[in-house]
């Protein structure tokens, strides 16, 4: 039996992508900057995935401390640059704190 590490916290969010920018959004995520990947890992993010259906992107990640993730990314110049680059793809601008995370209502371990 494969033993999975205990997940302290999970986060999920949705983003609405401009219909004329979907291909660009997908392309940007096919080649995420190495410094952005390093910033995500340094913030404690793991098991991060983004899914796309139509113009709606759904993101999910795991971390030990979501507040630490938020603080770390807020202090990261790489993250700030990435967010500015991604802003042109979004239907609505994100707040400075990033996308609103969703409430978890079900979990099967």
Short mmCIF file of C-alpha atoms in Angstrom, two decimals:
data_model
loop_
_atom_site.label_atom_id
_atom_site.label_comp_id
_atom_site.label_asym_id
_atom_site.label_seq_id
_atom_site.Cartn_x
_atom_site.Cartn_y
_atom_site.Cartn_z
CA UNK A 1 0.00 0.00 0.00
CA UNK A 2 1.33 3.42 -0.95
CA UNK A 3 1.40 5.81 1.95
CA UNK A 4 0.57 9.42 1.09
CA UNK A 5 1.90 12.33 3.12
CA UNK A 6 -0.58 14.05 5.39
CA UNK A 7 -1.94 17.22 3.83
CA UNK A 8 -2.37 20.04 6.29
CA UNK A 9 -4.26 22.42 4.03
CA UNK A 10 -5.73 22.36 0.54
CA UNK A 11 -6.69 25.32 -1.59
CA UNK A 12 -8.81 25.60 -4.72
CA UNK A 13 -9.77 28.59 -6.81
CA UNK A 14 -11.40 29.48 -10.12
CA UNK A 15 -10.40 32.10 -12.65
CA UNK A 16 -12.34 33.29 -15.67
CA UNK A 17 -10.09 33.54 -18.71
CA UNK A 18 -10.84 35.89 -21.60
CA UNK A 19 -12.11 33.80 -24.52
CA UNK A 20 -9.65 35.48 -26.90
CA UNK A 21 -6.71 34.68 -24.59
CA UNK A 22 -7.25 30.98 -23.82
CA UNK A 23 -4.52 29.73 -26.16
CA UNK A 24 -2.06 32.27 -24.73
CA UNK A 25 -2.99 31.29 -21.15
CA UNK A 26 -2.40 27.61 -21.93
CA UNK A 27 0.90 28.41 -23.65
CA UNK A 28 2.10 30.48 -20.68
CA UNK A 29 1.44 27.56 -18.35
CA UNK A 30 3.26 25.14 -20.65
CA UNK A 31 6.41 27.19 -19.99
CA UNK A 32 6.13 28.59 -16.46
CA UNK A 33 9.26 30.57 -15.63
CA UNK A 34 11.79 28.59 -13.54
CA UNK A 35 11.94 31.43 -11.02
CA UNK A 36 8.15 31.28 -10.61
CA UNK A 37 8.25 27.53 -10.06
CA UNK A 38 10.99 28.11 -7.47
CA UNK A 39 8.85 30.78 -5.74
CA UNK A 40 5.88 28.40 -5.56
CA UNK A 41 8.02 25.65 -4.06
CA UNK A 42 9.73 28.06 -1.64
CA UNK A 43 6.26 29.18 -0.49
CA UNK A 44 5.48 25.57 0.43
CA UNK A 45 3.11 24.77 -2.44
CA UNK A 46 2.99 21.20 -3.68
CA UNK A 47 0.70 19.07 -5.83
CA UNK A 48 -0.40 22.15 -7.79
CA UNK A 49 -2.63 21.65 -10.81
CA UNK A 50 -4.69 23.92 -13.02
CA UNK A 51 -7.53 22.53 -15.14
CA UNK A 52 -9.37 24.35 -17.92
CA UNK A 53 -12.94 23.94 -19.17
CA UNK A 54 -14.07 26.54 -21.67
CA UNK A 55 -13.07 29.88 -20.19
CA UNK A 56 -13.01 28.68 -16.58
CA UNK A 57 -9.70 27.67 -15.00
CA UNK A 58 -9.76 25.65 -11.78
CA UNK A 59 -6.63 25.54 -9.63
CA UNK A 60 -5.80 23.23 -6.74
CA UNK A 61 -2.75 22.97 -4.50
CA UNK A 62 -1.66 21.66 -1.14
CA UNK A 63 0.49 23.31 1.52
CA UNK A 64 1.23 23.02 5.21
CA UNK A 65 0.28 26.65 5.93
CA UNK A 66 -1.82 28.74 3.54
CA UNK A 67 -1.01 31.96 5.40
CA UNK A 68 2.71 31.27 4.91
CA UNK A 69 2.06 30.62 1.21
CA UNK A 70 0.28 33.95 0.91
CA UNK A 71 3.01 35.86 2.78
CA UNK A 72 5.81 34.23 0.82
CA UNK A 73 4.24 34.89 -2.57
CA UNK A 74 3.35 38.47 -1.61
CA UNK A 75 7.05 39.09 -0.91
CA UNK A 76 8.22 37.43 -4.13
CA UNK A 77 9.19 39.66 -7.06
CA UNK A 78 8.90 36.63 -9.38
CA UNK A 79 5.33 36.08 -8.25
CA UNK A 80 4.49 39.77 -8.72
CA UNK A 81 5.92 39.70 -12.26
CA UNK A 82 4.00 36.49 -13.06
CA UNK A 83 0.73 37.96 -11.76
CA UNK A 84 1.23 41.07 -13.89
CA UNK A 85 1.90 38.90 -16.95
CA UNK A 86 -1.19 36.75 -16.28
CA UNK A 87 -3.48 39.76 -15.73
CA UNK A 88 -4.01 40.27 -19.47
CA UNK A 89 -5.56 36.80 -19.74
CA UNK A 90 -8.17 37.28 -17.01
CA UNK A 91 -11.73 38.52 -17.49
CA UNK A 92 -11.58 40.38 -14.16
CA UNK A 93 -8.52 41.72 -12.34
CA UNK A 94 -7.40 39.78 -9.28
CA UNK A 95 -7.18 41.44 -5.88
CA UNK A 96 -3.59 42.02 -4.68
CA UNK A 97 -3.95 39.03 -2.35
CA UNK A 98 -4.59 36.70 -5.31
CA UNK A 99 -7.64 34.66 -6.23
CA UNK A 100 -10.30 33.96 -3.63
CA UNK A 101 -9.96 30.36 -2.46
CA UNK A 102 -13.00 28.13 -2.41
CA UNK A 103 -14.53 26.51 0.67
CA UNK A 104 -13.98 22.75 0.86
CA UNK A 105 -17.28 20.96 1.43
CA UNK A 106 -16.32 17.30 0.87
CA UNK A 107 -13.22 15.16 1.22
CA UNK A 108 -12.68 11.42 0.80
CA UNK A 109 -9.36 10.19 2.16
#
